[in-house]
Amino acid sequence: MSRTKAVVHSLLGAPSRGARFVEFLFRRRDADGDIYPEDPAEGVVAGADPDRIVFLGERGELSLGVRTHELSLPAFFARHRSHITRRGLSWSISTLPTSRIQDAPAVVAGMSERLQGVDAVVVLVGITDALRVTSPIVWDRNLRETLNALMRALPCGAQVIVGEIPPLDNAGSLSRPARVAAGLQGRLLNMRTRLVARDYPAVVVAGFPDELTTSVWRPESEENRYRNTYKVWGEDLTGHLSADPPVPRSLS
């Protein structure tokens, strides 16, 4: 085990090592437990010549804590993007079964036919991998496999946005030592993500919004905290997408 990984394991707590690292960035603390929307994980913003966007990643980064997907990160992204372009937008979510990047290549392969008709894919994954201390080498391999699968499936000119792992140092649901450890691991994985992305001209890496890093994040049971986070994060991600669609709609 590398020295860095050993330190992270130690900080996350020896008594629980081998079990799960318990707390998640968006872990709720109320009696009802985690809340996820049960309506369809897709939507449309009306308008001509719509963009088509697929979101791939962890449910906890995309829709945890809200009761409808209309309050999820993709929905806020879609409304803001449509406002900017004055076009419509259709969006859908494909989640990873274990919320880890190791699932992503198979998920992409399974929806390759659907990806042939999209303009962009937004990838949001990594919180669980940071908490599970996925090594940068393993992260690198799985991310490359994911991006290679996307490059094979997507039409020429389509874009891929990979969102960086949020700064887990600010995850209020984690103990202070766990925040320090998870924050370190997240930064290591983000550094590797940026190195990998250099090899893919169609891939852009999006940092986490500064606006959401100014204080410890304690969502507790307030849905509006999740909603507001998704709004800021979703709107920030739109800035990493080109203003124009990659191919003429008449040809698609």
PDB file of C-alpha atoms in Angstrom:
ATOM      1  CA  MET A   1       0.000   0.000   0.000  1.00  0.00           C
ATOM      2  CA  SER A   2       1.355   3.439  -0.900  1.00  0.00           C
ATOM      3  CA  ARG A   3       2.168   5.908   1.872  1.00  0.00           C
ATOM      4  CA  THR A   4      -0.571   8.288   0.716  1.00  0.00           C
ATOM      5  CA  LYS A   5      -3.191   5.557   0.665  1.00  0.00           C
ATOM      6  CA  ALA A   6      -2.070   4.328   4.088  1.00  0.00           C
ATOM      7  CA  VAL A   7      -2.456   7.834   5.509  1.00  0.00           C
ATOM      8  CA  VAL A   8      -5.932   8.174   4.002  1.00  0.00           C
ATOM      9  CA  HIS A   9      -7.004   4.819   5.419  1.00  0.00           C
ATOM     10  CA  SER A  10      -5.684   5.837   8.828  1.00  0.00           C
ATOM     11  CA  LEU A  11      -7.478   9.172   8.820  1.00  0.00           C
ATOM     12  CA  LEU A  12     -10.737   7.570   7.777  1.00  0.00           C
ATOM     13  CA  GLY A  13     -10.615   5.501  10.944  1.00  0.00           C
ATOM     14  CA  ALA A  14      -9.019   2.157  11.702  1.00  0.00           C
ATOM     15  CA  PRO A  15     -12.058   0.710  13.547  1.00  0.00           C
ATOM     16  CA  SER A  16     -14.220   0.918  10.427  1.00  0.00           C
ATOM     17  CA  ARG A  17     -11.556  -0.120   7.941  1.00  0.00           C
ATOM     18  CA  GLY A  18     -12.834  -2.975   5.783  1.00  0.00           C
ATOM     19  CA  ALA A  19     -16.438  -1.857   6.214  1.00  0.00           C
ATOM     20  CA  ARG A  20     -17.763   1.182   4.404  1.00  0.00           C
ATOM     21  CA  PHE A  21     -16.537   4.681   5.061  1.00  0.00           C
ATOM     22  CA  VAL A  22     -20.110   5.466   6.145  1.00  0.00           C
ATOM     23  CA  GLU A  23     -20.768   9.111   5.441  1.00  0.00           C
ATOM     24  CA  PHE A  24     -21.338  10.482   1.973  1.00  0.00           C
ATOM     25  CA  LEU A  25     -21.053  14.085   0.823  1.00  0.00           C
ATOM     26  CA  PHE A  26     -24.803  14.488   0.495  1.00  0.00           C
ATOM     27  CA  ARG A  27     -25.812  12.124   3.340  1.00  0.00           C
ATOM     28  CA  ARG A  28     -29.099  13.159   4.904  1.00  0.00           C
ATOM     29  CA  ARG A  29     -29.529  13.115   8.682  1.00  0.00           C
ATOM     30  CA  ASP A  30     -33.309  12.969   9.010  1.00  0.00           C
ATOM     31  CA  ALA A  31     -35.457  10.006   9.981  1.00  0.00           C
ATOM     32  CA  ASP A  32     -36.697   9.448   6.469  1.00  0.00           C
ATOM     33  CA  GLY A  33     -33.225   8.535   5.193  1.00  0.00           C
ATOM     34  CA  ASP A  34     -31.920   9.333   1.750  1.00  0.00           C
ATOM     35  CA  ILE A  35     -34.407  10.787  -0.692  1.00  0.00           C
ATOM     36  CA  TYR A  36     -34.199  10.323  -4.439  1.00  0.00           C
ATOM     37  CA  PRO A  37     -36.773  11.395  -7.033  1.00  0.00           C
ATOM     38  CA  GLU A  38     -38.955   8.625  -8.424  1.00  0.00           C
ATOM     39  CA  ASP A  39     -40.158  10.367 -11.586  1.00  0.00           C
ATOM     40  CA  PRO A  40     -38.473   9.692 -14.961  1.00  0.00           C
ATOM     41  CA  ALA A  41     -34.775  10.617 -15.010  1.00  0.00           C
ATOM     42  CA  GLU A  42     -35.142  12.711 -18.143  1.00  0.00           C
ATOM     43  CA  GLY A  43     -36.693  15.926 -19.289  1.00  0.00           C
ATOM     44  CA  VAL A  44     -37.193  18.425 -22.067  1.00  0.00           C
ATOM     45  CA  VAL A  45     -36.926  22.197 -22.208  1.00  0.00           C
ATOM     46  CA  ALA A  46     -39.192  23.246 -25.051  1.00  0.00           C
ATOM     47  CA  GLY A  47     -37.649  25.033 -27.984  1.00  0.00           C
ATOM     48  CA  ALA A  48     -36.479  24.697 -31.548  1.00  0.00           C
ATOM     49  CA  ASP A  49     -33.389  22.780 -32.636  1.00  0.00           C
ATOM     50  CA  PRO A  50     -32.835  21.136 -29.232  1.00  0.00           C
ATOM     51  CA  ASP A  51     -29.472  20.114 -27.814  1.00  0.00           C
ATOM     52  CA  ARG A  52     -29.308  16.537 -26.575  1.00  0.00           C
ATOM     53  CA  ILE A  53     -27.326  15.949 -23.388  1.00  0.00           C
ATOM     54  CA  VAL A  54     -26.695  12.757 -21.397  1.00  0.00           C
ATOM     55  CA  PHE A  55     -25.537  12.861 -17.769  1.00  0.00           C
ATOM     56  CA  LEU A  56     -23.497   9.904 -16.577  1.00  0.00           C
ATOM     57  CA  GLY A  57     -22.530   9.383 -12.950  1.00  0.00           C
ATOM     58  CA  GLU A  58     -23.502   8.961  -9.334  1.00  0.00           C
ATOM     59  CA  ARG A  59     -27.075   9.511  -8.238  1.00  0.00           C
ATOM     60  CA  GLY A  60     -25.669  11.311  -5.203  1.00  0.00           C
ATOM     61  CA  GLU A  61     -24.053  13.947  -7.399  1.00  0.00           C
ATOM     62  CA  LEU A  62     -27.035  14.329  -9.706  1.00  0.00           C
ATOM     63  CA  SER A  63     -30.300  13.971  -7.806  1.00  0.00           C
ATOM     64  CA  LEU A  64     -29.938  12.974  -4.145  1.00  0.00           C
ATOM     65  CA  GLY A  65     -32.051  15.003  -1.728  1.00  0.00           C
ATOM     66  CA  VAL A  66     -34.781  16.262  -4.066  1.00  0.00           C
ATOM     67  CA  ARG A  67     -38.192  14.750  -4.758  1.00  0.00           C
ATOM     68  CA  THR A  68     -38.383  15.385  -8.495  1.00  0.00           C
ATOM     69  CA  HIS A  69     -35.802  15.314 -11.261  1.00  0.00           C
ATOM     70  CA  GLU A  70     -36.990  18.802 -12.200  1.00  0.00           C
ATOM     71  CA  LEU A  71     -34.894  19.945  -9.204  1.00  0.00           C
ATOM     72  CA  SER A  72     -31.884  17.811 -10.103  1.00  0.00           C
ATOM     73  CA  LEU A  73     -28.576  19.098 -11.417  1.00  0.00           C
ATOM     74  CA  PRO A  74     -29.319  18.093 -15.047  1.00  0.00           C
ATOM     75  CA  ALA A  75     -32.620  19.968 -15.003  1.00  0.00           C
ATOM     76  CA  PHE A  76     -31.005  23.193 -13.815  1.00  0.00           C
ATOM     77  CA  PHE A  77     -28.232  22.711 -16.382  1.00  0.00           C
ATOM     78  CA  ALA A  78     -30.827  22.256 -19.127  1.00  0.00           C
ATOM     79  CA  ARG A  79     -32.877  25.323 -18.250  1.00  0.00           C
ATOM     80  CA  HIS A  80     -29.806  27.535 -18.016  1.00  0.00           C
ATOM     81  CA  ARG A  81     -28.301  26.187 -21.230  1.00  0.00           C
ATOM     82  CA  SER A  82     -31.581  26.708 -23.080  1.00  0.00           C
ATOM     83  CA  HIS A  83     -31.800  30.279 -21.769  1.00  0.00           C
ATOM     84  CA  ILE A  84     -28.314  30.983 -23.145  1.00  0.00           C
ATOM     85  CA  THR A  85     -28.735  29.354 -26.557  1.00  0.00           C
ATOM     86  CA  ARG A  86     -32.440  30.186 -27.100  1.00  0.00           C
ATOM     87  CA  ARG A  87     -32.889  26.593 -28.228  1.00  0.00           C
ATOM     88  CA  GLY A  88     -34.580  23.612 -26.679  1.00  0.00           C
ATOM     89  CA  LEU A  89     -32.781  20.847 -24.812  1.00  0.00           C
ATOM     90  CA  SER A  90     -33.528  17.227 -24.023  1.00  0.00           C
ATOM     91  CA  TRP A  91     -31.627  15.554 -21.198  1.00  0.00           C
ATOM     92  CA  SER A  92     -31.418  12.163 -19.540  1.00  0.00           C
ATOM     93  CA  ILE A  93     -29.515  10.539 -16.690  1.00  0.00           C
ATOM     94  CA  SER A  94     -27.645   7.230 -16.726  1.00  0.00           C
ATOM     95  CA  THR A  95     -26.462   6.268 -13.243  1.00  0.00           C
ATOM     96  CA  LEU A  96     -23.667   3.902 -12.226  1.00  0.00           C
ATOM     97  CA  PRO A  97     -24.840   0.821 -10.266  1.00  0.00           C
ATOM     98  CA  THR A  98     -22.222   1.100  -7.495  1.00  0.00           C
ATOM     99  CA  SER A  99     -21.594   4.849  -7.956  1.00  0.00           C
ATOM    100  CA  ARG A 100     -17.965   4.073  -8.848  1.00  0.00           C
ATOM    101  CA  ILE A 101     -16.086   4.806 -12.044  1.00  0.00           C
ATOM    102  CA  GLN A 102     -15.385   1.107 -12.540  1.00  0.00           C
ATOM    103  CA  ASP A 103     -19.027   0.775 -13.679  1.00  0.00           C
ATOM    104  CA  ALA A 104     -18.816   3.500 -16.302  1.00  0.00           C
ATOM    105  CA  PRO A 105     -17.267   1.668 -19.300  1.00  0.00           C
ATOM    106  CA  ALA A 106     -19.940  -1.048 -19.206  1.00  0.00           C
ATOM    107  CA  VAL A 107     -22.740   1.502 -18.776  1.00  0.00           C
ATOM    108  CA  VAL A 108     -21.456   3.476 -21.770  1.00  0.00           C
ATOM    109  CA  ALA A 109     -21.210   0.302 -23.862  1.00  0.00           C
ATOM    110  CA  GLY A 110     -24.786  -0.560 -22.961  1.00  0.00           C
ATOM    111  CA  MET A 111     -26.143   2.749 -24.245  1.00  0.00           C
ATOM    112  CA  SER A 112     -23.888   3.135 -27.271  1.00  0.00           C
ATOM    113  CA  GLU A 113     -26.812   3.248 -29.682  1.00  0.00           C
ATOM    114  CA  ARG A 114     -28.472   6.094 -27.756  1.00  0.00           C
ATOM    115  CA  LEU A 115     -25.217   8.034 -27.618  1.00  0.00           C
ATOM    116  CA  GLN A 116     -25.049   8.184 -31.412  1.00  0.00           C
ATOM    117  CA  GLY A 117     -27.646  10.956 -31.331  1.00  0.00           C
ATOM    118  CA  VAL A 118     -26.368  13.218 -28.537  1.00  0.00           C
ATOM    119  CA  ASP A 119     -24.400  16.446 -28.586  1.00  0.00           C
ATOM    120  CA  ALA A 120     -22.639  16.132 -25.240  1.00  0.00           C
ATOM    121  CA  VAL A 121     -22.108  13.894 -22.241  1.00  0.00           C
ATOM    122  CA  VAL A 122     -21.542  15.256 -18.739  1.00  0.00           C
ATOM    123  CA  VAL A 123     -19.694  12.835 -16.442  1.00  0.00           C
ATOM    124  CA  LEU A 124     -20.048  13.370 -12.688  1.00  0.00           C
ATOM    125  CA  VAL A 125     -18.440  10.643 -10.613  1.00  0.00           C
ATOM    126  CA  GLY A 126     -15.722  10.325  -7.996  1.00  0.00           C
ATOM    127  CA  ILE A 127     -17.106  11.058  -4.546  1.00  0.00           C
ATOM    128  CA  THR A 128     -17.563   7.384  -3.751  1.00  0.00           C
ATOM    129  CA  ASP A 129     -14.187   6.549  -5.292  1.00  0.00           C
ATOM    130  CA  ALA A 130     -12.521   9.185  -3.122  1.00  0.00           C
ATOM    131  CA  LEU A 131     -14.197   7.819   0.005  1.00  0.00           C
ATOM    132  CA  ARG A 132     -13.272   4.259  -0.996  1.00  0.00           C
ATOM    133  CA  VAL A 133      -9.667   5.342  -1.617  1.00  0.00           C
ATOM    134  CA  THR A 134      -9.530   4.275  -5.244  1.00  0.00           C
ATOM    135  CA  SER A 135      -5.902   4.632  -6.273  1.00  0.00           C
ATOM    136  CA  PRO A 136      -4.971   7.221  -8.913  1.00  0.00           C
ATOM    137  CA  ILE A 137      -3.629   4.406 -11.112  1.00  0.00           C
ATOM    138  CA  VAL A 138      -6.930   2.522 -11.025  1.00  0.00           C
ATOM    139  CA  TRP A 139      -8.853   5.771 -11.505  1.00  0.00           C
ATOM    140  CA  ASP A 140      -6.685   6.607 -14.520  1.00  0.00           C
ATOM    141  CA  ARG A 141      -7.329   3.224 -16.126  1.00  0.00           C
ATOM    142  CA  ASN A 142     -11.080   3.291 -15.564  1.00  0.00           C
ATOM    143  CA  LEU A 143     -11.401   6.892 -16.726  1.00  0.00           C
ATOM    144  CA  ARG A 144      -9.504   6.137 -19.923  1.00  0.00           C
ATOM    145  CA  GLU A 145     -11.694   3.099 -20.568  1.00  0.00           C
ATOM    146  CA  THR A 146     -14.773   5.282 -20.043  1.00  0.00           C
ATOM    147  CA  LEU A 147     -13.562   8.028 -22.358  1.00  0.00           C
ATOM    148  CA  ASN A 148     -12.486   5.521 -25.011  1.00  0.00           C
ATOM    149  CA  ALA A 149     -15.958   3.974 -24.910  1.00  0.00           C
ATOM    150  CA  LEU A 150     -17.532   7.418 -25.249  1.00  0.00           C
ATOM    151  CA  MET A 151     -15.286   8.371 -28.160  1.00  0.00           C
ATOM    152  CA  ARG A 152     -16.330   5.201 -29.994  1.00  0.00           C
ATOM    153  CA  ALA A 153     -20.036   5.815 -29.412  1.00  0.00           C
ATOM    154  CA  LEU A 154     -20.438   9.573 -29.792  1.00  0.00           C
ATOM    155  CA  PRO A 155     -20.908  11.331 -33.144  1.00  0.00           C
ATOM    156  CA  CYS A 156     -18.076  13.383 -34.561  1.00  0.00           C
ATOM    157  CA  GLY A 157     -17.883  16.764 -32.833  1.00  0.00           C
ATOM    158  CA  ALA A 158     -19.732  15.765 -29.663  1.00  0.00           C
ATOM    159  CA  GLN A 159     -18.292  17.057 -26.397  1.00  0.00           C
ATOM    160  CA  VAL A 160     -17.574  15.414 -23.064  1.00  0.00           C
ATOM    161  CA  ILE A 161     -17.464  17.387 -19.813  1.00  0.00           C
ATOM    162  CA  VAL A 162     -15.894  15.630 -16.818  1.00  0.00           C
ATOM    163  CA  GLY A 163     -16.724  17.341 -13.559  1.00  0.00           C
ATOM    164  CA  GLU A 164     -14.040  17.339 -10.887  1.00  0.00           C
ATOM    165  CA  ILE A 165     -14.733  15.691  -7.538  1.00  0.00           C
ATOM    166  CA  PRO A 166     -16.101  18.308  -5.124  1.00  0.00           C
ATOM    167  CA  PRO A 167     -13.779  19.365  -2.284  1.00  0.00           C
ATOM    168  CA  LEU A 168     -14.676  16.812   0.360  1.00  0.00           C
ATOM    169  CA  ASP A 169     -12.824  18.928   2.922  1.00  0.00           C
ATOM    170  CA  ASN A 170     -16.149  20.840   3.073  1.00  0.00           C
ATOM    171  CA  ALA A 171     -18.426  17.819   3.508  1.00  0.00           C
ATOM    172  CA  GLY A 172     -20.159  18.638   6.778  1.00  0.00           C
ATOM    173  CA  SER A 173     -21.515  15.107   7.168  1.00  0.00           C
ATOM    174  CA  LEU A 174     -17.962  13.787   7.617  1.00  0.00           C
ATOM    175  CA  SER A 175     -15.839  14.036  10.732  1.00  0.00           C
ATOM    176  CA  ARG A 176     -12.930  16.481  10.561  1.00  0.00           C
ATOM    177  CA  PRO A 177     -10.258  13.751  10.086  1.00  0.00           C
ATOM    178  CA  ALA A 178     -12.379  12.064   7.425  1.00  0.00           C
ATOM    179  CA  ARG A 179     -12.868  15.389   5.621  1.00  0.00           C
ATOM    180  CA  VAL A 180      -9.122  15.943   5.509  1.00  0.00           C
ATOM    181  CA  ALA A 181      -8.476  12.432   4.215  1.00  0.00           C
ATOM    182  CA  ALA A 182     -11.259  12.443   1.642  1.00  0.00           C
ATOM    183  CA  GLY A 183     -10.281  15.919   0.481  1.00  0.00           C
ATOM    184  CA  LEU A 184      -6.712  14.759  -0.114  1.00  0.00           C
ATOM    185  CA  GLN A 185      -7.829  11.708  -2.048  1.00  0.00           C
ATOM    186  CA  GLY A 186     -10.266  13.753  -4.147  1.00  0.00           C
ATOM    187  CA  ARG A 187      -7.519  16.190  -5.115  1.00  0.00           C
ATOM    188  CA  LEU A 188      -5.229  13.330  -6.147  1.00  0.00           C
ATOM    189  CA  LEU A 189      -7.930  11.886  -8.384  1.00  0.00           C
ATOM    190  CA  ASN A 190      -8.723  15.320  -9.851  1.00  0.00           C
ATOM    191  CA  MET A 191      -5.059  15.805 -10.739  1.00  0.00           C
ATOM    192  CA  ARG A 192      -5.103  12.486 -12.564  1.00  0.00           C
ATOM    193  CA  THR A 193      -8.314  13.437 -14.360  1.00  0.00           C
ATOM    194  CA  ARG A 194      -6.713  16.556 -15.791  1.00  0.00           C
ATOM    195  CA  LEU A 195      -3.692  14.578 -16.964  1.00  0.00           C
ATOM    196  CA  VAL A 196      -5.893  12.013 -18.688  1.00  0.00           C
ATOM    197  CA  ALA A 197      -8.053  14.675 -20.360  1.00  0.00           C
ATOM    198  CA  ARG A 198      -5.011  16.099 -22.158  1.00  0.00           C
ATOM    199  CA  ASP A 199      -5.083  13.054 -24.407  1.00  0.00           C
ATOM    200  CA  TYR A 200      -8.691  13.657 -25.506  1.00  0.00           C
ATOM    201  CA  PRO A 201      -9.344  16.844 -27.524  1.00  0.00           C
ATOM    202  CA  ALA A 202     -13.130  16.484 -27.130  1.00  0.00           C
ATOM    203  CA  VAL A 203     -12.922  16.309 -23.321  1.00  0.00           C
ATOM    204  CA  VAL A 204     -13.119  19.313 -20.992  1.00  0.00           C
ATOM    205  CA  VAL A 205     -12.572  19.096 -17.239  1.00  0.00           C
ATOM    206  CA  ALA A 206     -14.827  21.337 -15.152  1.00  0.00           C
ATOM    207  CA  GLY A 207     -13.785  22.440 -11.701  1.00  0.00           C
ATOM    208  CA  PHE A 208     -16.269  22.601  -8.826  1.00  0.00           C
ATOM    209  CA  PRO A 209     -17.886  26.066  -8.465  1.00  0.00           C
ATOM    210  CA  ASP A 210     -16.029  28.361  -6.066  1.00  0.00           C
ATOM    211  CA  GLU A 211     -19.374  29.641  -4.813  1.00  0.00           C
ATOM    212  CA  LEU A 212     -20.040  26.258  -3.202  1.00  0.00           C
ATOM    213  CA  THR A 213     -16.692  25.948  -1.420  1.00  0.00           C
ATOM    214  CA  THR A 214     -16.890  28.860   0.990  1.00  0.00           C
ATOM    215  CA  SER A 215     -18.360  26.969   3.947  1.00  0.00           C
ATOM    216  CA  VAL A 216     -18.846  23.490   5.351  1.00  0.00           C
ATOM    217  CA  TRP A 217     -21.705  21.810   3.502  1.00  0.00           C
ATOM    218  CA  ARG A 218     -24.385  20.497   5.887  1.00  0.00           C
ATOM    219  CA  PRO A 219     -27.566  19.701   3.955  1.00  0.00           C
ATOM    220  CA  GLU A 220     -29.360  18.035   6.890  1.00  0.00           C
ATOM    221  CA  SER A 221     -32.983  17.606   5.778  1.00  0.00           C
ATOM    222  CA  GLU A 222     -33.507  20.857   3.896  1.00  0.00           C
ATOM    223  CA  GLU A 223     -34.429  20.118   0.283  1.00  0.00           C
ATOM    224  CA  ASN A 224     -33.732  23.690  -0.699  1.00  0.00           C
ATOM    225  CA  ARG A 225     -30.035  23.209   0.158  1.00  0.00           C
ATOM    226  CA  TYR A 226     -29.779  20.395  -2.376  1.00  0.00           C
ATOM    227  CA  ARG A 227     -31.798  22.339  -4.913  1.00  0.00           C
ATOM    228  CA  ASN A 228     -29.646  25.433  -4.539  1.00  0.00           C
ATOM    229  CA  THR A 229     -26.460  23.386  -4.820  1.00  0.00           C
ATOM    230  CA  TYR A 230     -27.685  21.720  -8.005  1.00  0.00           C
ATOM    231  CA  LYS A 231     -28.702  25.088  -9.424  1.00  0.00           C
ATOM    232  CA  VAL A 232     -25.290  26.679  -8.900  1.00  0.00           C
ATOM    233  CA  TRP A 233     -23.381  23.571  -9.974  1.00  0.00           C
ATOM    234  CA  GLY A 234     -25.557  22.876 -13.003  1.00  0.00           C
ATOM    235  CA  GLU A 235     -25.417  26.427 -14.271  1.00  0.00           C
ATOM    236  CA  ASP A 236     -21.644  26.525 -13.783  1.00  0.00           C
ATOM    237  CA  LEU A 237     -21.236  23.383 -15.902  1.00  0.00           C
ATOM    238  CA  THR A 238     -23.012  24.991 -18.853  1.00  0.00           C
ATOM    239  CA  GLY A 239     -20.110  27.392 -19.185  1.00  0.00           C
ATOM    240  CA  HIS A 240     -17.880  24.508 -20.266  1.00  0.00           C
ATOM    241  CA  LEU A 241     -20.067  23.568 -23.230  1.00  0.00           C
ATOM    242  CA  SER A 242     -19.558  25.281 -26.577  1.00  0.00           C
ATOM    243  CA  ALA A 243     -22.211  27.789 -27.589  1.00  0.00           C
ATOM    244  CA  ASP A 244     -23.130  25.977 -30.785  1.00  0.00           C
ATOM    245  CA  PRO A 245     -24.176  22.382 -31.413  1.00  0.00           C
ATOM    246  CA  PRO A 246     -21.431  20.204 -32.937  1.00  0.00           C
ATOM    247  CA  VAL A 247     -23.303  19.145 -36.095  1.00  0.00           C
ATOM    248  CA  PRO A 248     -26.109  20.715 -38.146  1.00  0.00           C
ATOM    249  CA  ARG A 249     -29.465  19.417 -36.925  1.00  0.00           C
ATOM    250  CA  SER A 250     -30.567  18.826 -40.526  1.00  0.00           C
ATOM    251  CA  LEU A 251     -27.854  16.175 -40.759  1.00  0.00           C
ATOM    252  CA  SER A 252     -28.663  14.442 -37.486  1.00  0.00           C
TER     253      SER A 252
END
